[in-house]
Coordinates of C-alpha atoms in Angstrom, one line a residue:
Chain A
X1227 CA 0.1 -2.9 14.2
X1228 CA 2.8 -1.8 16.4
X1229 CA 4.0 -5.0 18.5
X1230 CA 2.4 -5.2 21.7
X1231 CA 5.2 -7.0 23.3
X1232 CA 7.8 -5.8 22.0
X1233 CA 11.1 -7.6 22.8
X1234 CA 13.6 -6.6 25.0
X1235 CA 17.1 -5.8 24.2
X1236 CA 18.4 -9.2 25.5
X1237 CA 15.4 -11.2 23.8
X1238 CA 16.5 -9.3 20.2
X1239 CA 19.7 -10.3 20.7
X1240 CA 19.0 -14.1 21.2
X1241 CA 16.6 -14.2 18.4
X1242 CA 19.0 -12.4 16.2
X1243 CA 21.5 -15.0 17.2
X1244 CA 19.3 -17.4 16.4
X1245 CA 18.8 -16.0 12.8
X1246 CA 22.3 -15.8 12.5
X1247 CA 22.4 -20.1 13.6
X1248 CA 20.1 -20.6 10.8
X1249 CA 17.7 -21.8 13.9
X1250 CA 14.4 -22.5 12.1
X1251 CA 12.8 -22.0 15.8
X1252 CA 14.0 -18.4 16.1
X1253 CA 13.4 -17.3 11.9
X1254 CA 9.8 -18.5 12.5
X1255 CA 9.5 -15.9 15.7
X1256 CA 10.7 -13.3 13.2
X1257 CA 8.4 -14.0 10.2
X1258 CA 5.6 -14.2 12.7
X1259 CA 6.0 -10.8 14.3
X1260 CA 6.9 -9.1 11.5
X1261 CA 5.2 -10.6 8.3
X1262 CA 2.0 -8.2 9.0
X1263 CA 4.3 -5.2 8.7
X1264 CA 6.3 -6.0 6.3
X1265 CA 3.4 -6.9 3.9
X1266 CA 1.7 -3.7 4.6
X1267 CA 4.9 -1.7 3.4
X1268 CA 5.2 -3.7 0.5
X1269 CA 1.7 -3.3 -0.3
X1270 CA 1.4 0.3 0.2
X1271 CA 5.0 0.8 -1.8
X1272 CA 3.6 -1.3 -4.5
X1273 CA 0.6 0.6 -4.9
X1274 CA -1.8 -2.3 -4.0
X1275 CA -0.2 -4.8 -6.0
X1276 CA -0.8 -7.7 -3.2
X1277 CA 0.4 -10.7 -5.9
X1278 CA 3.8 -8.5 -5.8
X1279 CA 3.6 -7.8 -2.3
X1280 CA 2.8 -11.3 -1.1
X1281 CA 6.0 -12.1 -3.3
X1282 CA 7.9 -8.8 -2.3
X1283 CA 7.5 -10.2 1.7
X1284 CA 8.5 -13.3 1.0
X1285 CA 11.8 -12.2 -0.5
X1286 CA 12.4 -10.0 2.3
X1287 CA 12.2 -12.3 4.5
X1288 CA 14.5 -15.4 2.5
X1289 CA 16.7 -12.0 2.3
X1290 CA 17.2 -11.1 6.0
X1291 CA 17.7 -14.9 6.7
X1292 CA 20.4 -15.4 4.7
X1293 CA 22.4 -12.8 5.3
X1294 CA 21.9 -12.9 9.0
X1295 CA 25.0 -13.7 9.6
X1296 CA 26.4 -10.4 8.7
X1297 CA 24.5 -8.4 11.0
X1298 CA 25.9 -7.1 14.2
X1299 CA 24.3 -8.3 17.5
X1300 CA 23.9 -4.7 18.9
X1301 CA 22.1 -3.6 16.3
X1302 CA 17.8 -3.4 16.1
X1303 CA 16.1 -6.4 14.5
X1304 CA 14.0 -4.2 12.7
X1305 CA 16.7 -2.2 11.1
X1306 CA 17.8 -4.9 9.4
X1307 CA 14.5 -5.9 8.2
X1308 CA 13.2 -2.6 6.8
X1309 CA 16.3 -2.0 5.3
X1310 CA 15.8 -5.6 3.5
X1311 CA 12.0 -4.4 3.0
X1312 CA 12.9 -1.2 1.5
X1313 CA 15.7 -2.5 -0.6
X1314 CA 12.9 -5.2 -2.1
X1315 CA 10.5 -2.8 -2.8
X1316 CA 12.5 -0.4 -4.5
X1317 CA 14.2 -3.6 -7.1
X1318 CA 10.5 -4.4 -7.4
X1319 CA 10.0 -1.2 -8.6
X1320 CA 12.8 -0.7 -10.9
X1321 CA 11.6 -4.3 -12.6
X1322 CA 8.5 -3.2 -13.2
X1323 CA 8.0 -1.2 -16.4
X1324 CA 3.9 -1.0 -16.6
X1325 CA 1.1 -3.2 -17.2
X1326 CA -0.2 -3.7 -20.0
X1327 CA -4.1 -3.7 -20.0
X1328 CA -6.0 -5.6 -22.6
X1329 CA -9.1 -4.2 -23.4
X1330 CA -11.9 -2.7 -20.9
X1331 CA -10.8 -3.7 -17.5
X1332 CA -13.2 -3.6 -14.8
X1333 CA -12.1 -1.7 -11.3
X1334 CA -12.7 -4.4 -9.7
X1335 CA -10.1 -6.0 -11.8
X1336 CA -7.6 -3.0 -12.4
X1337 CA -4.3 -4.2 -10.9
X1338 CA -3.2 -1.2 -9.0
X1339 CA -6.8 -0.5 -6.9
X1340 CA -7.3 -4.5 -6.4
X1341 CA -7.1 -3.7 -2.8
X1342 CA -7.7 -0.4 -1.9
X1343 CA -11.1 -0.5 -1.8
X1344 CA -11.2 -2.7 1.2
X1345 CA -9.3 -0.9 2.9
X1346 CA -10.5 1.6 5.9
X1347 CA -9.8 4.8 4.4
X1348 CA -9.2 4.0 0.6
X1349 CA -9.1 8.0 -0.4
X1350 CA -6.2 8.4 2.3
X1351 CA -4.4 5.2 0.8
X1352 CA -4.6 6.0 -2.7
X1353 CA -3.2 9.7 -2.1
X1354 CA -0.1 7.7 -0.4
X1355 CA 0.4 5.5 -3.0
X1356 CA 0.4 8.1 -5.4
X1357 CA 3.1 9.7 -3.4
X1358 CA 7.2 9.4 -5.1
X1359 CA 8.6 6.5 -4.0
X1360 CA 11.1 8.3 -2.1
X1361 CA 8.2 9.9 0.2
X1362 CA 6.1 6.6 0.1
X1363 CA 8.5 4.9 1.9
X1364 CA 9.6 6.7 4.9
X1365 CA 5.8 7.8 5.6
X1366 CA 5.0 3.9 5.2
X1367 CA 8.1 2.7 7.5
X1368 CA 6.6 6.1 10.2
X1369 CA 2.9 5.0 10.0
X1370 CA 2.7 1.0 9.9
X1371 CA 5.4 0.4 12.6
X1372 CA 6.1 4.2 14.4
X1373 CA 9.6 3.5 13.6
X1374 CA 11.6 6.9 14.6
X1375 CA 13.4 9.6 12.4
X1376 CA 16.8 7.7 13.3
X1377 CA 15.5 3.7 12.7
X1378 CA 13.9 4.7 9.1
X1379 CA 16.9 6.8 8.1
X1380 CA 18.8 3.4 9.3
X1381 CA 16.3 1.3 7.1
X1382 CA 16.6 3.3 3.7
X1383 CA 20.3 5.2 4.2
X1384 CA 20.2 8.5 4.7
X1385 CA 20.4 11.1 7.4
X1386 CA 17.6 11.3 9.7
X1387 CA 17.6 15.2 8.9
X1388 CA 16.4 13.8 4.7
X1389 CA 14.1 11.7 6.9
X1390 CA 12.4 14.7 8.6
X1391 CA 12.5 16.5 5.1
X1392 CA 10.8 14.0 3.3
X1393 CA 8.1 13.3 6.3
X1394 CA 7.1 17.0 6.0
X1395 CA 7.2 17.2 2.2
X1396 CA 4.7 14.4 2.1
X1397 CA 2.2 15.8 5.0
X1398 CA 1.9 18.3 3.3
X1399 CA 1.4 17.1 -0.2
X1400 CA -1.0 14.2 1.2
X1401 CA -2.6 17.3 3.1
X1402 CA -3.4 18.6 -0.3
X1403 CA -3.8 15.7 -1.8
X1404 CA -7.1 15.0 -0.1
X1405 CA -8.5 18.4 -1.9
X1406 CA -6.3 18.9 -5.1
X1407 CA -2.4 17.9 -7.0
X1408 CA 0.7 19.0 -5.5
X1409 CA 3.6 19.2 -7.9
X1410 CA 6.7 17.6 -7.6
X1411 CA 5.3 15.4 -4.8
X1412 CA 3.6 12.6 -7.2
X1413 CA 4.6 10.2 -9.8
X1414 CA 2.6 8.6 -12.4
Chain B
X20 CA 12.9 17.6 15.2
X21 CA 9.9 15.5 15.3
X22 CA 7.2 16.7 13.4
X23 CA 3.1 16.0 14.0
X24 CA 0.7 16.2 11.3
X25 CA -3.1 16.4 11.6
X26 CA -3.1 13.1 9.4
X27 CA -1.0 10.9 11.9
X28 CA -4.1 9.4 13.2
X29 CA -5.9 8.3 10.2
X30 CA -2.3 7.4 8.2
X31 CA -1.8 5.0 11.1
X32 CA -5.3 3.6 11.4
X33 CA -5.6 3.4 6.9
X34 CA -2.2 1.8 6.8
X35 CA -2.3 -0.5 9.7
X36 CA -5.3 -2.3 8.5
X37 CA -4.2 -5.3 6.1
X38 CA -2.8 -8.8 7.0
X39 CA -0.6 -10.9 5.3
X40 CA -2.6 -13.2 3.5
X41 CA -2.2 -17.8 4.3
X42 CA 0.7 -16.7 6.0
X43 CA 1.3 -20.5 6.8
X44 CA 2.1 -20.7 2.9
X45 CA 3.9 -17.9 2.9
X46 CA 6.1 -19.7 5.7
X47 CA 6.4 -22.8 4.0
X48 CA 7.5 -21.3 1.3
X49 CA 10.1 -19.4 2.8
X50 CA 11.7 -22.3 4.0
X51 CA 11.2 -23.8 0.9
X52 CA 13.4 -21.4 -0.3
X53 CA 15.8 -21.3 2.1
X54 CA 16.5 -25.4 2.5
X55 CA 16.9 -25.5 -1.4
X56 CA 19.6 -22.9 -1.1
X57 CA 21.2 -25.3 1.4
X58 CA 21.2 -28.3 -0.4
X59 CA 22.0 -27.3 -3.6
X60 CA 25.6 -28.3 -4.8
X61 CA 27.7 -25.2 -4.0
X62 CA 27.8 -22.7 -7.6
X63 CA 31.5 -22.6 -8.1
X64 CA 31.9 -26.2 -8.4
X65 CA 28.7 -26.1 -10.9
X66 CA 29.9 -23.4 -13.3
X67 CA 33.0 -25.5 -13.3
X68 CA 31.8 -28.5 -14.4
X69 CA 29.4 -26.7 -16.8
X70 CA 31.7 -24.4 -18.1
X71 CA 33.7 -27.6 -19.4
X72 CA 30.7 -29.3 -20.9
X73 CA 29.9 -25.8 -22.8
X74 CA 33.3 -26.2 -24.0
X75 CA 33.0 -29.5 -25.5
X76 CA 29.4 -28.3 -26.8
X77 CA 30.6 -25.5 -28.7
X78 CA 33.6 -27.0 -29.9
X79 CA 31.2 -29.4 -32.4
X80 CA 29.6 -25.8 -33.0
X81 CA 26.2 -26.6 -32.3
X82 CA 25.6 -24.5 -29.5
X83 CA 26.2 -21.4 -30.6
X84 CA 23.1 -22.0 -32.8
X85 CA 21.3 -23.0 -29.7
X86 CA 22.0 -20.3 -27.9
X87 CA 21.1 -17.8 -30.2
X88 CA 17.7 -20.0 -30.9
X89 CA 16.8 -20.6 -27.3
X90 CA 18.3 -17.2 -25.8
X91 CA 15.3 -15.2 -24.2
X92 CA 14.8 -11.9 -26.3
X93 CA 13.9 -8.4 -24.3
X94 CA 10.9 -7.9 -26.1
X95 CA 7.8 -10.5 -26.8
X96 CA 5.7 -9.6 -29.1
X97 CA 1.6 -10.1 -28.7
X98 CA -1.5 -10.1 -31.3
X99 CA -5.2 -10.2 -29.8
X100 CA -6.4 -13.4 -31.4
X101 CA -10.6 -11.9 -30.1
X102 CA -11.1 -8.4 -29.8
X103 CA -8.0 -5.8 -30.6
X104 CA -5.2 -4.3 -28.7
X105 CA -2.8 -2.8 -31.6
X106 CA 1.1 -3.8 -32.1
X107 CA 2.5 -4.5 -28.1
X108 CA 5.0 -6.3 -26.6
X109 CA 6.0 -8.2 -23.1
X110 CA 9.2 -7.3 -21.3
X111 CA 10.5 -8.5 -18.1
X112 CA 8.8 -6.9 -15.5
X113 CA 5.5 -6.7 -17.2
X114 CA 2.1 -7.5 -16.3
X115 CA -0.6 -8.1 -18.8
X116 CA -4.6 -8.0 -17.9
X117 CA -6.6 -9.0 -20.2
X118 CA -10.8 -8.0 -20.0
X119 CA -13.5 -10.3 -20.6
X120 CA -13.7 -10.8 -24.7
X121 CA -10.0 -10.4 -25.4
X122 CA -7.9 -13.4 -26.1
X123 CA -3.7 -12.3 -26.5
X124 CA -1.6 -14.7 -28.1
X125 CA 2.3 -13.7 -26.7
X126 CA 5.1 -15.6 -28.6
X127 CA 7.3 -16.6 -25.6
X128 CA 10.5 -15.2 -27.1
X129 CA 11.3 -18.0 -30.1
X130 CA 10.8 -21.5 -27.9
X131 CA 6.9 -21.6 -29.1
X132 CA 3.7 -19.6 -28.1
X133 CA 1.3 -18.9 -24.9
X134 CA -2.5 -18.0 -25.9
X135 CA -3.9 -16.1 -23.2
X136 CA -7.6 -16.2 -22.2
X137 CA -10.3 -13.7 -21.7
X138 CA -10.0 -12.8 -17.5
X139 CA -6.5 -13.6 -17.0
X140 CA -3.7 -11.6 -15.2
X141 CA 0.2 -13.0 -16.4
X142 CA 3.4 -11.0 -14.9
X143 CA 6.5 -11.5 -16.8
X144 CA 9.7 -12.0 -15.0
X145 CA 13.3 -11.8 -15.3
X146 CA 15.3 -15.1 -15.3
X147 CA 19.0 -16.7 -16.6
X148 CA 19.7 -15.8 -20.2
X149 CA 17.2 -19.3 -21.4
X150 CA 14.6 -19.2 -18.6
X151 CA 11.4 -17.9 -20.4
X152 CA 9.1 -17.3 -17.1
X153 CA 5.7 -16.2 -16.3
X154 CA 3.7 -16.0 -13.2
X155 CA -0.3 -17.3 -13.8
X156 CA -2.0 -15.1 -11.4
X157 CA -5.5 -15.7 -12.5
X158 CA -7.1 -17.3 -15.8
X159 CA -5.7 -19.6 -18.4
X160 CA -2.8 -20.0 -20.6
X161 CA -2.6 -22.5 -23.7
X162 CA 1.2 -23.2 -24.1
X163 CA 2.6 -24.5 -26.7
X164 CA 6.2 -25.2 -27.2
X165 CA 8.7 -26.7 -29.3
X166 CA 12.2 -26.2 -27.7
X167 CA 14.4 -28.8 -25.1
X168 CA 12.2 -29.2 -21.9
X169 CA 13.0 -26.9 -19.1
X170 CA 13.3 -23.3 -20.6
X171 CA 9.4 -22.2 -19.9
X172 CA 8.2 -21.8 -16.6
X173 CA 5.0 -20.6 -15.4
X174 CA 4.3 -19.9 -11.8
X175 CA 0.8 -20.5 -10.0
X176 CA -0.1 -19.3 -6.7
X177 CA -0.1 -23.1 -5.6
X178 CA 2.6 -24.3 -8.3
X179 CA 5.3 -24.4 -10.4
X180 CA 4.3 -25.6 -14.1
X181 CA 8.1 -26.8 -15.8
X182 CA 7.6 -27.6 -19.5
X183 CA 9.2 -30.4 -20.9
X184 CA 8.5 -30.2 -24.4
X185 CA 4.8 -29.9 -24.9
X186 CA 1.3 -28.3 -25.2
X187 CA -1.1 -27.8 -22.3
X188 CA -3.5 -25.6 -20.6
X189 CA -3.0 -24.5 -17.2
X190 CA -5.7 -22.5 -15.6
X191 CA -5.6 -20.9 -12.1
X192 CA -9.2 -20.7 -10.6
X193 CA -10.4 -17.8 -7.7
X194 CA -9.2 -19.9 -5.0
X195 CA -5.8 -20.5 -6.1
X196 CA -6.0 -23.6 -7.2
X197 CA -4.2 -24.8 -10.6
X198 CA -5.6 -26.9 -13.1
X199 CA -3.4 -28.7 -15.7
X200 CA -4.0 -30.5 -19.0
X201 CA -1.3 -31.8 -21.2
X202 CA -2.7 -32.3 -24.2
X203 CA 1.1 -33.4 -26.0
X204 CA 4.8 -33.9 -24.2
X205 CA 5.2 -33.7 -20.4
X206 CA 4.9 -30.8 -17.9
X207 CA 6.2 -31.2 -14.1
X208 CA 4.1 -29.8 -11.6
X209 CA 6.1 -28.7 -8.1
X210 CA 5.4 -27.3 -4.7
X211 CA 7.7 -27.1 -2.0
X212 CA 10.0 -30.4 -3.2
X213 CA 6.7 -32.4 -4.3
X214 CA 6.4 -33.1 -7.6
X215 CA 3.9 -34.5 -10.3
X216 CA 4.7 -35.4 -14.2
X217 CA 2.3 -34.8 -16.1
X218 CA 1.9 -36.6 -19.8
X219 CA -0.3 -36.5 -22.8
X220 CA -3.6 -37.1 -21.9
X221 CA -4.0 -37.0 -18.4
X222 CA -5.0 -33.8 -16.0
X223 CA -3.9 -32.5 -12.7
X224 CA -4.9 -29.8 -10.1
X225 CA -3.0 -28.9 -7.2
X226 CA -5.0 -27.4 -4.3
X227 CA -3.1 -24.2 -2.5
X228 CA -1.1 -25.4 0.4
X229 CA -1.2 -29.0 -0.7
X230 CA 0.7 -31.0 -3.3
X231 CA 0.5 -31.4 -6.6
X232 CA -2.4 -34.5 -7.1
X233 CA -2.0 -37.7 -9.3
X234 CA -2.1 -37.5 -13.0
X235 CA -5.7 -38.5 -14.2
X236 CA -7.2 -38.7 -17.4
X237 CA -9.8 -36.1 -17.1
X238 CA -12.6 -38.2 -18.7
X239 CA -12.4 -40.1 -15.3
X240 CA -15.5 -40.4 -13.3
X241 CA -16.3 -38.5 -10.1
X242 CA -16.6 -41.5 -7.9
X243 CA -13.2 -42.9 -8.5
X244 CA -11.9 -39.2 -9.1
X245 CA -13.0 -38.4 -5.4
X246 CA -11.8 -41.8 -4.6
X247 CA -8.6 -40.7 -6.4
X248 CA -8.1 -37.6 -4.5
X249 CA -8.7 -39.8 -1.1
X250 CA -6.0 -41.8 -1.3
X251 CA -3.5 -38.8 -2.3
X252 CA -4.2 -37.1 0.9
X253 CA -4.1 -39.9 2.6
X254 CA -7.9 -41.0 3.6
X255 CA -8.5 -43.7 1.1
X256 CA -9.8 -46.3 2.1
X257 CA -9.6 -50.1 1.0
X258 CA -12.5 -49.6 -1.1
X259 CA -11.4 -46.4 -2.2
X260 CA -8.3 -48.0 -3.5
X261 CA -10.1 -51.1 -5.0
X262 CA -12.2 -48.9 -7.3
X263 CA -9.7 -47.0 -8.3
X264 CA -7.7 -50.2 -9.4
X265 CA -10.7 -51.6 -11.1
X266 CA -11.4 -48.3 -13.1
X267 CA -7.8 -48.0 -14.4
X268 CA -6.8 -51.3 -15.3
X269 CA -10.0 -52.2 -17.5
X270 CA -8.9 -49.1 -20.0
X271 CA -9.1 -51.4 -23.6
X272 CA -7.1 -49.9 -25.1
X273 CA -3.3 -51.2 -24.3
X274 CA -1.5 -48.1 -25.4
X275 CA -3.8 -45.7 -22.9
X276 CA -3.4 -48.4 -20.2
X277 CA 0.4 -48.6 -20.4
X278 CA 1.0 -45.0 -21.3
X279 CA -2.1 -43.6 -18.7
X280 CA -3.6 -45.2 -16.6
X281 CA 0.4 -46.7 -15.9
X282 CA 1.3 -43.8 -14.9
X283 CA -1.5 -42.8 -12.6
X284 CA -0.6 -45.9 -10.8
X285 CA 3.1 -44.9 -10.5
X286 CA 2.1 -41.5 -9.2
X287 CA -0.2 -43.6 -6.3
X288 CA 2.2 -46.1 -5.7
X289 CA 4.4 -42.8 -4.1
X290 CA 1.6 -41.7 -2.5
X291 CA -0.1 -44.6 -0.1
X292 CA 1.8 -47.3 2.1
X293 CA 1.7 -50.7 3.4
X294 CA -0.4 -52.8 2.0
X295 CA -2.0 -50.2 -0.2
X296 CA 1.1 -49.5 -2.0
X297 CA 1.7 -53.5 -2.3
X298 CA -1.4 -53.4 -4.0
X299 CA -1.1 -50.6 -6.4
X300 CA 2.5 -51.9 -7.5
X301 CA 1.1 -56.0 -8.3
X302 CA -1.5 -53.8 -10.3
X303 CA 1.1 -51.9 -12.4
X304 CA 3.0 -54.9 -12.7
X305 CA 0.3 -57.0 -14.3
X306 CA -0.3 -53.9 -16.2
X307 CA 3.0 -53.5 -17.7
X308 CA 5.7 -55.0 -15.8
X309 CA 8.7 -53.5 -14.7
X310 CA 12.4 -53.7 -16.6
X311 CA 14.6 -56.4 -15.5
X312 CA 16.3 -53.6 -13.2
X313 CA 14.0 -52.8 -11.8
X314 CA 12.8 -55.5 -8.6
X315 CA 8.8 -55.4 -6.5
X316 CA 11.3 -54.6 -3.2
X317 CA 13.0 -51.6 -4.9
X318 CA 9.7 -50.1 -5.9
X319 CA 8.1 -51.1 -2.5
X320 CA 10.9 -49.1 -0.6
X321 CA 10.4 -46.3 -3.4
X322 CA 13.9 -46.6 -4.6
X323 CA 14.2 -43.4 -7.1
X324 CA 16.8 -44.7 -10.4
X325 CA 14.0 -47.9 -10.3
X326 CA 10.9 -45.6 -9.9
X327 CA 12.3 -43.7 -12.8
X328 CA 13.6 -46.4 -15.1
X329 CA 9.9 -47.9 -14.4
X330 CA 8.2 -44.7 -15.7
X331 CA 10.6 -44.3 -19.0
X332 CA 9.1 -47.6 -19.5
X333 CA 5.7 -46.8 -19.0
X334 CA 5.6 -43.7 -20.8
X335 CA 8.9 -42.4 -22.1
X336 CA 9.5 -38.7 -22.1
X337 CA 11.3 -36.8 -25.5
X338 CA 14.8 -37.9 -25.6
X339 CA 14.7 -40.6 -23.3
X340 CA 13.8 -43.3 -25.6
X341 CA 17.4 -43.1 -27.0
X342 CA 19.8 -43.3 -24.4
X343 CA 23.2 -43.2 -26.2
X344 CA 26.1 -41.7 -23.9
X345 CA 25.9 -38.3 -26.0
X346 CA 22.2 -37.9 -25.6
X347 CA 22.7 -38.7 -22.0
X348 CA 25.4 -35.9 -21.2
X349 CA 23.7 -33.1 -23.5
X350 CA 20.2 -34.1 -21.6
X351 CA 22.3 -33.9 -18.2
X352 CA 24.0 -30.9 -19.4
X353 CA 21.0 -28.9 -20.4
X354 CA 19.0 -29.8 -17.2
X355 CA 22.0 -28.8 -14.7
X356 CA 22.9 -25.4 -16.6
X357 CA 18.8 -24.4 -15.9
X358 CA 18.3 -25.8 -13.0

């Protein structure tokens, strides 16, 4: 999913220019090379929830255009929109307080594994969803987009040394995971 | 610093693998979004204006009653109506699933009631102190509720369903469609700026990605209901149209045929041109003609204050029949605090 054109330097700057112009041209580039990314994030942060996450990317992306015009023109395109991405997921989260399920709810039906099954390695998936959310989110900003130690710590605000910590606290946890629990690196 | 894991591989290939779904609805919502933001009168000159009508409201002491009527409380309480589920309760944030036998009737705070069916998935969500909200993701809801229009909102994945003082049954079907019956009051139906209201009586769907259709009474049949849905998207034909005008205009009864089939016509009168719309709008006239305000040029150039005094004519919604300064600026009031 990584982009295989990825812009140059000169051609982020336009387009973020263009976001900043309110250029409907240049926010349509944006949503189009990014809406695939960010929906897997949100999706993977919420846990499979793809009502909330179809909602969650659409906020993200009203988000970033609207406050284009405070971003500076040096900085990465894709800062900006992780850090919108991860600041959306985690309200998301914090609004949420449960569902509440009625009666005997088929699988097929269950809100949190609606989309996991079709998914290539649903065992894999379900172990990171089960991760915390602080570990969910920087191995879902590593692994859907490669972004490096210093653009995720960029996206969610801390140092890129938390970054490396958190990365290796949830290999290792998803490492176990994938045979049996590993405390203190999953939330219910 | 960079550390490699075994799992790189297959984190990259599991998490990689989903798209984001009708991503041109996704877009055109986006901008939906974003153009209402820009057109909307700027806040600070709103709360203004509003906070000086909330003073006049309170001063006759009224409002405080209404606020603490109408306010929307944390908690809302649900009782299974089929099956059981015990003593449980909605918050903001919420989601409730509901299996195949169980019905759940939720009291949407203290503005009237929402019976949810077997199959359904609703999401509660967070709104201004009066907005009750829901989001419909799947199944149906029967509302009912007896409150000043505009404080219960349910979301579809193809609309927005705004009460306006009323009972209906909205139902979202696998596809995303909606499906809407009114069975007393009014409900708008919205999508991206397009609009359909919806009375007593009639039925609407609205298709994902398209608009919301023309109010029908469900009892209609197929032929002219296809020949309905035709002209809405803009394929009717001449004989499309002259079927439909036939159907509608021989309802016997002169209270359905005024209050109905009227405003069907008003709905397709928006939605054709040219001659079409000529035709519609002699049809509605002989049907129940227009107030003196209201002129055949007007309507033909779709001229809104005549298109609306027209449909208070045709079918007046509650409060409208009296139009006394007071009701007027509370109506005006109400609407522009929850907008």
């Amino acid at each position: 999913m990584r982009d295989p054109h990825p812009l140059s330097r000169a051609e982020e700057a336009a387009l973020i220019a263009g976001c900043q112009n309110g250029e409907p041209a240049a926010q349509r580039i944006c949503f189009d090379r990014f809406r695939d990314r960010v929906h897997a994030v949100a999706l993977h942060f919420l846990r499979g929830d793809d009502a909330a996450a179809q909602d969650a990317t659409q906020e993200v992306f009203v988000r970033f255009f609207r406050r284009a015009s405070a971003f500076r023109s040096d900085a990465r395109l894709s800062t900006y929109l992780y850090r919108a991405t991860a600041n959306v997921c985690i309200d998301e989260l914090r609004r949420r307080r449960r569902f509440v399920l009625v009666g005997d709810i088929p699988e097929t039906l269950h809100p949190r594994t609606s989309t996991v099954e079709s998914l290539s390695d649903p065992r894999l998936v379900h172990a990171v969803q089960r991760l915390s959310p602080k570990l969910r989110l920087v191995v879902l900003l590593r692994y859907v987009d490669d972004l490096s130690y210093d653009e995720i710590a960029a996206a969610v605000g801390v140092s890129a040394g938390t970054v490396a910590s958190r990365l290796s606290r949830a290999h290792a946890a998803l490492a176990t995971a994938l045979g049996s629990r590993s405390p203190g690196a999953f939330d219910d | 610093m960079t550390e490699h894991s075994p799992l790189e591989p297959a984190l990259r290939d599991a998490l990689r693998s989903s798209t984001l779904p009708d991503p041109e609805r996704q877009w055109h919502r986006i901008r939906g979004r974003l153009d209402a933001r820009e057109s909307a009168p700027t806040r600070p000159l709103r709360i203004a204006f509003a906070a000086a009508a909330i003073v006049a409201a309170v001063a006759i002491g009224a409002a405080a009653g209404v606020a603490g009527q109408f306010a929307a409380p944390a908690t809302w309480p649900m009782a299974a109506l089929q099956g059981s589920i015990g003593p449980r309760t909605l918050r903001a944030g919420d989601a409730l699933v509901t299996d195949e036998v169980t019905t759940v009737q939720l009291d949407v705070g203290r503005i009237g009631t929402a019976t949810i069916a077997p199959g359904s998935r609703v999401r509660r969500t967070a709104g201004r102190w009066s907005a009750h909200r829901l989001v419909l993701d799947r199944g149906t809801i029967d509302a009912v509720i007896t409150a000043p229009p505009r404080l219960f909102f349910v979301q579809t994945p193809s609309a927005l369903a705004t009460d306006l003082g009323c009972a209906y049954r909205l139902t979202v079907t696998d596809d995303g469609a909606s499906e809407l019956y009114v069975s007393a009051g009014w409900v708008e139906l919205e999508h991206e700026g397009e609009r359909s209201i919806v009375p007593a009586g009639l039925a609407a769907e609205v298709r994902p990605g398209g608009r919301p259709g023309i109010p029908v009474v469900p009892s209609i049949d197929d032929t002219t209901r296809l020949a309905l849905r035709r002209l809405d998207t803009g394929n009717g034909s001449d004989a499309d149209l002259a079927r439909v005008l036939t159907t509608l205009t021989s309802v016997v009864d002169p209270m359905a045929r005024q209050q109905q089939s009227g405003i069907t016509l008003w709905h397709l009168l928006q939605r054709v041109d040219g001659a079409q719309r000529a035709q519609v709008v002699r049809a509605l006239t002989a049907l129940a003609p227009p107030p003196a305000d209201v002129t055949t040029e007007g309507i033909i150039a779709l001229d809104r204050p005549m298109l609306d005094r027209w449909r208070r004519a045709l079918n007046p919604m509650w409060g409208e029949a009296s139009d006394t300064v007071w009701s007027t600026l509370t109506r005006r009031v109400w609407y522009w605090l929850n907008d």
